[in-house]
Amino acid sequence: MNTKELIIEKVKEKFSESVEEISDFRDDLSITIKKDQIVNLGRFLKENSDLQFIMCKDVTAIDWATRKKRFTTVYHIYSFKLNYTLRLKSNIDDDPPTIETVSPIWPSANWYERETWDMYGIKFINHPDLRRMYMPEGFEHHPLKKDFPVLGIPGSLPLPNKAD
Amino acid sequence: MGLEAVLQKDGFLTTTIDAIVAWSRKSSVWPMPMGISCCAIEMIAAADPKYDIARFGSEVMRFSPRQSDLMIVAGTVTYKMAQVVRRIYDQMPEPKWVIAMGACTSSGGMYRSYSVVQGIDQFLPVDVYTAGCPPRPENLLNALMTIQEKISKTKARDFKNRSLAELEHSQN
Ligand code: SF4
């Protein structure tokens, strides 16, 4: 059994109800899971002794703009035991978008989720410290959303007065 | 060059206070290297033996704004950083000059985006703009020489005499 088959089997065994899609594109395995199971799946993948996905390399999101489930959060996790990077996805349909945090499982997700909050406005529930990462505090928008103009909203970011 | 020869010949020289103040100012313009991104590398290169900014009396890069005369803004200034740049500028004692080095500082450059200030002249009085992405060190030296030319035409009284209270206010 190769690595991918092992992962698929283990995940299906336990989460057959909540897995929405498993895709294998150009040798990258992606598992789309129902939003409310993301924490359980993450914990399972980390703690299962055959898988041991102990490292979270990235958390980000996609704004689909016109889809009903407008946002998708994307997690890249890595297992040293299998030497394999797995992608998890979760579609979010509520507005404003929310999803449970995975930072208790992978502490590195703390800052990634802050970045995702900053850029997409996805609220990570129970996140220990959900502040903006890049944009100044007090900024009201989320710049990577599709409806945010590339050149920004005039006046939304303060500039110092002109020095004389 | 210059001074020694004159002094050996006559033992004295006549000039104006303005001329001598401007001459000494322009001969030791100490830069504040505001190296925010890639342009900073070329600014550093301008200080190396090949380009040798010391030929113009500007080799003393001061990382304390209180000791510098010229702010070389070398890099992409974001809105968040603009507050910091302005704060540092405010801490520089008068008289002071600003070089906007590179496309980013002059106009936002290739970053036509929400986070980048589209030209630092929106909040700083820029004396010389330097074209290029990044400008070559010669170009920076050229900007420096332009500043020197500008300084040589100033008079000592051109710069405001600020009250102590005002200075203290601007430094806090
Ligand atoms: S002008 Fe070019 S080299 Fe200079 S900071 Fe901008 S991108 Fe970098």
mmCIF file of C-alpha atoms and ligand atoms in Angstrom:
data_model
loop_
_atom_site.group_PDB
_atom_site.id
_atom_site.type_symbol
_atom_site.label_atom_id
_atom_site.label_comp_id
_atom_site.label_asym_id
_atom_site.label_seq_id
_atom_site.Cartn_x
_atom_site.Cartn_y
_atom_site.Cartn_z
ATOM 1 C CA MET A 1 0.000 0.000 0.000
ATOM 2 C CA ASN A 2 1.494 3.296 -0.891
ATOM 3 C CA THR A 3 1.339 6.443 1.226
ATOM 4 C CA LYS A 4 -1.669 7.968 -0.447
ATOM 5 C CA GLU A 5 -3.718 4.819 -0.216
ATOM 6 C CA LEU A 6 -2.808 4.543 3.436
ATOM 7 C CA ILE A 7 -3.949 8.077 4.163
ATOM 8 C CA ILE A 8 -7.165 7.675 2.205
ATOM 9 C CA GLU A 9 -7.980 4.417 3.924
ATOM 10 C CA LYS A 10 -7.337 5.764 7.397
ATOM 11 C CA VAL A 11 -9.343 8.900 6.798
ATOM 12 C CA LYS A 12 -12.276 7.089 5.174
ATOM 13 C CA GLU A 13 -12.368 4.584 7.976
ATOM 14 C CA LYS A 14 -13.082 7.258 10.504
ATOM 15 C CA PHE A 15 -14.546 10.204 8.608
ATOM 16 C CA SER A 16 -16.508 8.595 5.773
ATOM 17 C CA GLU A 17 -19.550 10.664 6.756
ATOM 18 C CA SER A 18 -17.926 14.047 6.633
ATOM 19 C CA VAL A 19 -15.404 13.785 3.809
ATOM 20 C CA GLU A 20 -16.784 15.764 0.883
ATOM 21 C CA GLU A 21 -14.147 15.060 -1.689
ATOM 22 C CA ILE A 22 -10.774 13.425 -2.057
ATOM 23 C CA SER A 23 -8.838 14.543 -5.091
ATOM 24 C CA ASP A 24 -5.460 13.554 -6.397
ATOM 25 C CA PHE A 25 -4.140 16.152 -8.809
ATOM 26 C CA ARG A 26 -0.565 15.979 -10.081
ATOM 27 C CA ASP A 27 0.384 13.752 -7.187
ATOM 28 C CA ASP A 28 -1.029 16.133 -4.587
ATOM 29 C CA LEU A 29 -3.660 14.653 -2.351
ATOM 30 C CA SER A 30 -6.404 17.002 -1.151
ATOM 31 C CA ILE A 31 -9.095 16.096 1.316
ATOM 32 C CA THR A 32 -12.162 18.327 1.519
ATOM 33 C CA ILE A 33 -13.922 17.920 4.824
ATOM 34 C CA LYS A 34 -17.090 19.337 6.318
ATOM 35 C CA LYS A 35 -16.364 22.486 8.248
ATOM 36 C CA ASP A 36 -17.379 21.172 11.649
ATOM 37 C CA GLN A 37 -15.037 18.189 11.408
ATOM 38 C CA ILE A 38 -11.816 20.010 10.532
ATOM 39 C CA VAL A 39 -10.512 19.987 14.091
ATOM 40 C CA ASN A 40 -11.349 16.329 14.612
ATOM 41 C CA LEU A 41 -9.732 15.358 11.341
ATOM 42 C CA GLY A 42 -6.652 17.428 12.129
ATOM 43 C CA ARG A 43 -6.284 15.881 15.534
ATOM 44 C CA PHE A 44 -6.739 12.415 14.106
ATOM 45 C CA LEU A 45 -4.133 12.966 11.389
ATOM 46 C CA LYS A 46 -1.680 14.295 13.925
ATOM 47 C CA GLU A 47 -2.202 11.716 16.628
ATOM 48 C CA ASN A 48 -2.656 8.549 14.607
ATOM 49 C CA SER A 49 0.588 6.641 15.032
ATOM 50 C CA ASP A 50 0.673 5.504 11.395
ATOM 51 C CA LEU A 51 0.233 9.015 9.982
ATOM 52 C CA GLN A 52 1.741 11.545 12.404
ATOM 53 C CA PHE A 53 1.078 14.750 10.517
ATOM 54 C CA ILE A 54 2.778 16.786 13.203
ATOM 55 C CA MET A 55 3.629 19.891 11.220
ATOM 56 C CA CYS A 56 1.333 22.555 9.830
ATOM 57 C CA LYS A 57 3.128 24.348 7.028
ATOM 58 C CA ASP A 58 0.487 26.776 5.913
ATOM 59 C CA VAL A 59 -3.057 27.931 6.386
ATOM 60 C CA THR A 60 -4.650 30.083 3.751
ATOM 61 C CA ALA A 61 -7.960 30.573 2.015
ATOM 62 C CA ILE A 62 -9.597 30.999 -1.371
ATOM 63 C CA ASP A 63 -12.264 33.548 -2.155
ATOM 64 C CA TRP A 64 -14.452 32.140 -4.923
ATOM 65 C CA ALA A 65 -16.409 35.407 -5.152
ATOM 66 C CA THR A 66 -19.548 34.066 -6.798
ATOM 67 C CA ARG A 67 -19.978 30.625 -5.283
ATOM 68 C CA LYS A 68 -22.536 30.053 -2.611
ATOM 69 C CA LYS A 69 -19.889 28.624 -0.332
ATOM 70 C CA ARG A 70 -17.743 31.639 -0.932
ATOM 71 C CA PHE A 71 -14.625 30.798 1.054
ATOM 72 C CA THR A 72 -12.466 27.712 1.270
ATOM 73 C CA THR A 73 -9.793 27.384 3.914
ATOM 74 C CA VAL A 74 -6.736 25.410 2.914
ATOM 75 C CA TYR A 75 -4.285 23.695 5.253
ATOM 76 C CA HIS A 76 -0.988 22.126 4.299
ATOM 77 C CA ILE A 77 0.250 19.602 6.816
ATOM 78 C CA TYR A 78 3.331 17.458 6.773
ATOM 79 C CA SER A 79 4.257 14.079 8.171
ATOM 80 C CA PHE A 80 7.907 13.345 8.810
ATOM 81 C CA LYS A 81 7.093 9.697 9.238
ATOM 82 C CA LEU A 82 5.588 9.411 5.770
ATOM 83 C CA ASN A 83 7.593 12.274 4.250
ATOM 84 C CA TYR A 84 4.374 13.527 2.745
ATOM 85 C CA THR A 85 2.518 16.838 2.485
ATOM 86 C CA LEU A 86 -1.237 16.601 2.634
ATOM 87 C CA ARG A 87 -3.734 19.310 1.785
ATOM 88 C CA LEU A 88 -6.946 19.753 3.729
ATOM 89 C CA LYS A 89 -9.755 21.976 2.569
ATOM 90 C CA SER A 90 -12.963 23.120 4.074
ATOM 91 C CA ASN A 91 -15.751 25.100 2.438
ATOM 92 C CA ILE A 92 -17.384 27.850 4.436
ATOM 93 C CA ASP A 93 -20.847 29.078 3.641
ATOM 94 C CA ASP A 94 -21.824 31.317 6.530
ATOM 95 C CA ASP A 95 -21.590 35.069 6.407
ATOM 96 C CA PRO A 96 -19.494 36.455 8.019
ATOM 97 C CA PRO A 97 -17.308 33.406 7.454
ATOM 98 C CA THR A 98 -16.232 31.455 10.519
ATOM 99 C CA ILE A 99 -14.415 28.218 11.177
ATOM 100 C CA GLU A 100 -12.980 26.545 14.240
ATOM 101 C CA THR A 101 -9.279 27.182 14.837
ATOM 102 C CA VAL A 102 -6.692 24.428 14.465
ATOM 103 C CA SER A 103 -4.074 26.267 16.497
ATOM 104 C CA PRO A 104 -4.484 24.017 19.577
ATOM 105 C CA ILE A 105 -3.425 21.108 17.358
ATOM 106 C CA TRP A 106 -0.620 22.823 15.477
ATOM 107 C CA PRO A 107 0.652 25.919 17.321
ATOM 108 C CA SER A 108 2.232 27.175 14.089
ATOM 109 C CA ALA A 109 -1.277 27.704 12.750
ATOM 110 C CA ASN A 110 -1.707 30.585 15.166
ATOM 111 C CA TRP A 111 -0.004 33.169 12.937
ATOM 112 C CA TYR A 112 -1.223 31.605 9.692
ATOM 113 C CA GLU A 113 -4.767 31.956 10.892
ATOM 114 C CA ARG A 114 -4.123 35.535 11.907
ATOM 115 C CA GLU A 115 -2.871 36.201 8.398
ATOM 116 C CA THR A 116 -5.905 34.522 6.879
ATOM 117 C CA TRP A 117 -8.169 36.576 9.122
ATOM 118 C CA ASP A 118 -6.338 39.733 8.104
ATOM 119 C CA MET A 119 -6.518 39.055 4.387
ATOM 120 C CA TYR A 120 -9.884 37.286 4.008
ATOM 121 C CA GLY A 121 -11.881 38.185 7.102
ATOM 122 C CA ILE A 122 -12.449 34.566 8.095
ATOM 123 C CA LYS A 123 -13.014 34.405 11.843
ATOM 124 C CA PHE A 124 -11.263 31.501 13.519
ATOM 125 C CA ILE A 125 -13.393 30.575 16.480
ATOM 126 C CA ASN A 126 -11.557 30.012 19.774
ATOM 127 C CA HIS A 127 -8.330 31.375 18.315
ATOM 128 C CA PRO A 128 -6.207 32.549 21.277
ATOM 129 C CA ASP A 129 -5.190 35.889 19.745
ATOM 130 C CA LEU A 130 -6.970 36.780 16.528
ATOM 131 C CA ARG A 131 -5.356 40.103 15.663
ATOM 132 C CA ARG A 132 -4.344 41.395 12.252
ATOM 133 C CA MET A 133 -1.005 40.233 10.949
ATOM 134 C CA TYR A 134 -0.010 42.699 8.197
ATOM 135 C CA MET A 135 -2.472 45.517 7.989
ATOM 136 C CA PRO A 136 -2.466 48.177 10.699
ATOM 137 C CA GLU A 137 -4.840 47.821 13.593
ATOM 138 C CA GLY A 138 -7.971 49.814 12.964
ATOM 139 C CA PHE A 139 -8.065 48.948 9.262
ATOM 140 C CA GLU A 140 -11.557 47.812 8.439
ATOM 141 C CA HIS A 141 -11.206 45.819 5.249
ATOM 142 C CA HIS A 142 -9.754 42.502 4.174
ATOM 143 C CA PRO A 143 -7.625 43.158 1.108
ATOM 144 C CA LEU A 144 -7.499 39.737 -0.533
ATOM 145 C CA LYS A 145 -11.248 39.501 -0.837
ATOM 146 C CA LYS A 146 -12.285 39.670 -4.459
ATOM 147 C CA ASP A 147 -14.496 42.707 -3.928
ATOM 148 C CA PHE A 148 -11.642 44.774 -2.492
ATOM 149 C CA PRO A 149 -10.174 47.130 -5.110
ATOM 150 C CA VAL A 150 -6.505 46.522 -5.909
ATOM 151 C CA LEU A 151 -5.658 50.160 -5.330
ATOM 152 C CA GLY A 152 -7.380 50.146 -1.978
ATOM 153 C CA ILE A 153 -10.061 52.343 -0.579
ATOM 154 C CA PRO A 154 -8.912 55.968 -0.387
ATOM 155 C CA GLY A 155 -8.661 57.192 3.151
ATOM 156 C CA SER A 156 -8.878 53.733 4.695
ATOM 157 C CA LEU A 157 -5.178 53.764 5.578
ATOM 158 C CA PRO A 158 -3.939 56.919 7.298
ATOM 159 C CA LEU A 159 -0.856 58.753 6.021
ATOM 160 C CA PRO A 160 1.093 61.276 8.052
ATOM 161 C CA ASN A 161 0.457 64.898 7.186
ATOM 162 C CA LYS A 162 2.848 66.455 4.752
ATOM 163 C CA ALA A 163 5.941 67.719 6.544
ATOM 164 C CA ASP A 164 6.964 71.262 5.799
ATOM 165 C CA MET B 1 43.028 71.266 -3.459
ATOM 166 C CA GLY B 2 41.674 74.559 -2.324
ATOM 167 C CA LEU B 3 42.163 75.747 1.178
ATOM 168 C CA GLU B 4 45.797 74.869 1.875
ATOM 169 C CA ALA B 5 46.987 76.383 -1.360
ATOM 170 C CA VAL B 6 45.208 79.660 -0.700
ATOM 171 C CA LEU B 7 46.421 79.850 2.848
ATOM 172 C CA GLN B 8 50.021 79.243 1.819
ATOM 173 C CA LYS B 9 49.871 81.985 -0.740
ATOM 174 C CA ASP B 10 48.210 84.849 1.088
ATOM 175 C CA GLY B 11 47.634 83.558 4.566
ATOM 176 C CA PHE B 12 44.032 84.709 4.547
ATOM 177 C CA LEU B 13 40.941 84.550 2.445
ATOM 178 C CA THR B 14 37.777 86.557 2.176
ATOM 179 C CA THR B 15 34.406 84.971 1.882
ATOM 180 C CA THR B 16 30.918 85.305 3.225
ATOM 181 C CA ILE B 17 29.478 83.443 6.153
ATOM 182 C CA ASP B 18 26.797 82.064 3.873
ATOM 183 C CA ALA B 19 29.331 80.679 1.445
ATOM 184 C CA ILE B 20 31.436 79.014 4.073
ATOM 185 C CA VAL B 21 28.430 77.573 5.894
ATOM 186 C CA ALA B 22 26.992 76.218 2.652
ATOM 187 C CA TRP B 23 30.386 74.855 1.645
ATOM 188 C CA SER B 24 30.844 72.990 4.895
ATOM 189 C CA ARG B 25 27.278 71.743 4.874
ATOM 190 C CA LYS B 26 27.483 70.365 1.400
ATOM 191 C CA SER B 27 30.854 68.716 2.014
ATOM 192 C CA SER B 28 29.653 66.539 4.838
ATOM 193 C CA VAL B 29 26.130 65.469 4.155
ATOM 194 C CA TRP B 30 25.611 62.604 6.551
ATOM 195 C CA PRO B 31 22.952 60.261 5.257
ATOM 196 C CA MET B 32 20.305 58.500 7.228
ATOM 197 C CA PRO B 33 20.048 55.218 5.305
ATOM 198 C CA MET B 34 16.333 54.490 5.252
ATOM 199 C CA GLY B 35 16.905 51.173 3.488
ATOM 200 C CA ILE B 36 13.500 49.582 3.434
ATOM 201 C CA SER B 37 13.843 47.100 0.605
ATOM 202 C CA CYS B 38 15.843 46.102 -2.476
ATOM 203 C CA CYS B 39 17.069 49.617 -3.358
ATOM 204 C CA ALA B 40 19.014 49.546 -0.105
ATOM 205 C CA ILE B 41 21.447 47.093 -1.673
ATOM 206 C CA GLU B 42 22.445 49.645 -4.291
ATOM 207 C CA MET B 43 22.693 52.290 -1.609
ATOM 208 C CA ILE B 44 25.100 50.010 0.255
ATOM 209 C CA ALA B 45 27.000 49.444 -2.981
ATOM 210 C CA ALA B 46 27.421 53.205 -3.330
ATOM 211 C CA ALA B 47 29.435 53.127 -0.110
ATOM 212 C CA ASP B 48 31.819 50.401 -1.246
ATOM 213 C CA PRO B 49 35.354 51.107 -2.554
ATOM 214 C CA LYS B 50 34.273 50.966 -6.179
ATOM 215 C CA TYR B 51 31.748 53.787 -6.022
ATOM 216 C CA ASP B 52 33.003 55.304 -2.788
ATOM 217 C CA ILE B 53 30.446 57.779 -1.576
ATOM 218 C CA ALA B 54 33.216 59.055 0.737
ATOM 219 C CA ARG B 55 34.530 61.099 -2.180
ATOM 220 C CA PHE B 56 31.552 63.345 -1.587
ATOM 221 C CA GLY B 57 31.834 63.462 2.170
ATOM 222 C CA SER B 58 28.827 61.252 2.744
ATOM 223 C CA GLU B 59 30.422 58.069 3.938
ATOM 224 C CA VAL B 60 29.137 58.444 7.463
ATOM 225 C CA MET B 61 25.891 56.536 7.374
ATOM 226 C CA ARG B 62 24.182 57.493 10.586
ATOM 227 C CA PHE B 63 21.673 55.098 11.982
ATOM 228 C CA SER B 64 20.626 57.740 14.419
ATOM 229 C CA PRO B 65 18.410 60.352 12.760
ATOM 230 C CA ARG B 66 19.635 62.932 15.247
ATOM 231 C CA GLN B 67 23.079 62.929 13.643
ATOM 232 C CA SER B 68 22.073 62.988 10.006
ATOM 233 C CA ASP B 69 21.325 65.599 7.373
ATOM 234 C CA LEU B 70 20.020 63.615 4.448
ATOM 235 C CA MET B 71 17.451 60.882 4.406
ATOM 236 C CA ILE B 72 17.936 58.407 1.577
ATOM 237 C CA VAL B 73 14.604 56.638 1.351
ATOM 238 C CA ALA B 74 15.617 53.472 -0.478
ATOM 239 C CA GLY B 75 12.760 51.077 -0.852
ATOM 240 C CA THR B 76 9.076 50.401 -0.971
ATOM 241 C CA VAL B 77 7.230 52.516 1.570
ATOM 242 C CA THR B 78 4.016 50.916 2.732
ATOM 243 C CA TYR B 79 1.321 52.847 4.529
ATOM 244 C CA LYS B 80 2.302 51.104 7.722
ATOM 245 C CA MET B 81 5.960 52.035 7.259
ATOM 246 C CA ALA B 82 5.102 55.605 6.248
ATOM 247 C CA GLN B 83 4.327 56.431 9.867
ATOM 248 C CA VAL B 84 7.774 55.216 10.870
ATOM 249 C CA VAL B 85 9.574 57.017 8.047
ATOM 250 C CA ARG B 86 7.851 60.244 8.960
ATOM 251 C CA ARG B 87 8.679 59.789 12.622
ATOM 252 C CA ILE B 88 12.348 59.298 11.841
ATOM 253 C CA TYR B 89 12.323 62.263 9.477
ATOM 254 C CA ASP B 90 10.852 64.405 12.229
ATOM 255 C CA GLN B 91 13.720 63.458 14.508
ATOM 256 C CA MET B 92 16.361 64.734 12.091
ATOM 257 C CA PRO B 93 17.631 68.186 12.967
ATOM 258 C CA GLU B 94 17.237 71.003 10.453
ATOM 259 C CA PRO B 95 18.497 71.616 7.852
ATOM 260 C CA LYS B 96 17.642 68.306 6.243
ATOM 261 C CA TRP B 97 17.178 66.900 2.783
ATOM 262 C CA VAL B 98 15.463 63.886 1.276
ATOM 263 C CA ILE B 99 16.376 61.683 -1.676
ATOM 264 C CA ALA B 100 13.571 59.492 -3.020
ATOM 265 C CA MET B 101 15.664 56.633 -4.332
ATOM 266 C CA GLY B 102 14.040 54.392 -6.904
ATOM 267 C CA ALA B 103 10.701 53.958 -8.569
ATOM 268 C CA CYS B 104 8.941 52.729 -5.447
ATOM 269 C CA THR B 105 9.646 55.734 -3.309
ATOM 270 C CA SER B 106 9.107 58.177 -6.141
ATOM 271 C CA SER B 107 5.787 56.828 -7.366
ATOM 272 C CA GLY B 108 4.956 53.458 -5.869
ATOM 273 C CA GLY B 109 6.803 51.848 -8.770
ATOM 274 C CA MET B 110 5.541 48.474 -9.823
ATOM 275 C CA TYR B 111 3.526 48.168 -6.623
ATOM 276 C CA ARG B 112 0.349 49.793 -7.755
ATOM 277 C CA SER B 113 -1.494 48.320 -4.838
ATOM 278 C CA TYR B 114 -3.464 49.114 -1.717
ATOM 279 C CA SER B 115 -0.591 48.727 0.720
ATOM 280 C CA VAL B 116 2.086 50.871 -0.928
ATOM 281 C CA VAL B 117 2.231 54.659 -0.754
ATOM 282 C CA GLN B 118 2.177 55.935 -4.331
ATOM 283 C CA GLY B 119 5.083 58.319 -3.862
ATOM 284 C CA ILE B 120 6.590 59.482 -0.588
ATOM 285 C CA ASP B 121 6.117 63.101 -1.615
ATOM 286 C CA GLN B 122 2.639 62.676 -0.204
ATOM 287 C CA PHE B 123 4.094 63.081 3.252
ATOM 288 C CA LEU B 124 7.751 64.139 2.868
ATOM 289 C CA PRO B 125 9.319 67.105 1.079
ATOM 290 C CA VAL B 126 11.478 65.329 -1.500
ATOM 291 C CA ASP B 127 14.509 67.177 -2.908
ATOM 292 C CA VAL B 128 15.689 64.739 -5.553
ATOM 293 C CA TYR B 129 13.925 61.822 -7.220
ATOM 294 C CA THR B 130 16.110 59.046 -8.556
ATOM 295 C CA ALA B 131 14.874 56.960 -11.471
ATOM 296 C CA GLY B 132 15.522 53.254 -11.714
ATOM 297 C CA CYS B 133 14.499 49.990 -10.205
ATOM 298 C CA PRO B 134 16.927 49.964 -8.552
ATOM 299 C CA PRO B 135 18.949 53.039 -9.547
ATOM 300 C CA ARG B 136 22.605 52.235 -10.036
ATOM 301 C CA PRO B 137 25.027 53.616 -7.451
ATOM 302 C CA GLU B 138 26.174 56.252 -9.948
ATOM 303 C CA ASN B 139 22.641 57.468 -10.070
ATOM 304 C CA LEU B 140 22.530 57.811 -6.305
ATOM 305 C CA LEU B 141 25.832 59.685 -6.416
ATOM 306 C CA ASN B 142 24.324 61.930 -9.043
ATOM 307 C CA ALA B 143 21.386 62.598 -6.741
ATOM 308 C CA LEU B 144 23.797 63.376 -3.957
ATOM 309 C CA MET B 145 25.690 65.821 -6.173
ATOM 310 C CA THR B 146 22.412 67.465 -7.077
ATOM 311 C CA ILE B 147 21.680 67.875 -3.389
ATOM 312 C CA GLN B 148 25.146 69.360 -2.907
ATOM 313 C CA GLU B 149 24.507 71.811 -5.675
ATOM 314 C CA LYS B 150 21.250 72.719 -4.041
ATOM 315 C CA ILE B 151 22.921 73.180 -0.665
ATOM 316 C CA SER B 152 25.664 75.333 -2.144
ATOM 317 C CA LYS B 153 22.991 77.784 -3.242
ATOM 318 C CA THR B 154 21.386 78.040 0.174
ATOM 319 C CA LYS B 155 22.026 80.750 2.678
ATOM 320 C CA ALA B 156 22.501 80.068 6.340
ATOM 321 C CA ARG B 157 19.381 82.056 7.132
ATOM 322 C CA ASP B 158 17.224 79.955 4.790
ATOM 323 C CA PHE B 159 16.526 77.509 7.527
ATOM 324 C CA LYS B 160 14.025 78.177 10.192
ATOM 325 C CA ASN B 161 15.165 79.107 13.586
ATOM 326 C CA ARG B 162 12.927 76.906 15.645
ATOM 327 C CA SER B 163 12.273 77.592 19.276
ATOM 328 C CA LEU B 164 13.390 75.092 21.842
ATOM 329 C CA ALA B 165 9.808 74.298 22.739
ATOM 330 C CA GLU B 166 9.010 73.553 19.115
ATOM 331 C CA LEU B 167 12.044 71.286 18.746
ATOM 332 C CA GLU B 168 11.176 69.355 21.851
ATOM 333 C CA HIS B 169 7.662 68.931 20.600
ATOM 334 C CA SER B 170 8.793 67.547 17.246
ATOM 335 C CA GLN B 171 11.166 65.105 18.875
ATOM 336 C CA ASN B 172 8.569 63.472 21.073
HETATM 337 S S1 SF4 C 1 12.413 50.661 -6.989
HETATM 338 FE FE1 SF4 C 1 12.791 48.520 -7.526
HETATM 339 S S2 SF4 C 1 14.721 48.007 -6.519
HETATM 340 FE FE2 SF4 C 1 13.914 49.867 -5.540
HETATM 341 S S3 SF4 C 1 12.726 49.180 -3.792
HETATM 342 FE FE3 SF4 C 1 11.334 49.370 -5.521
HETATM 343 S S4 SF4 C 1 11.263 47.327 -6.424
HETATM 344 FE FE4 SF4 C 1 13.077 47.418 -5.118
#
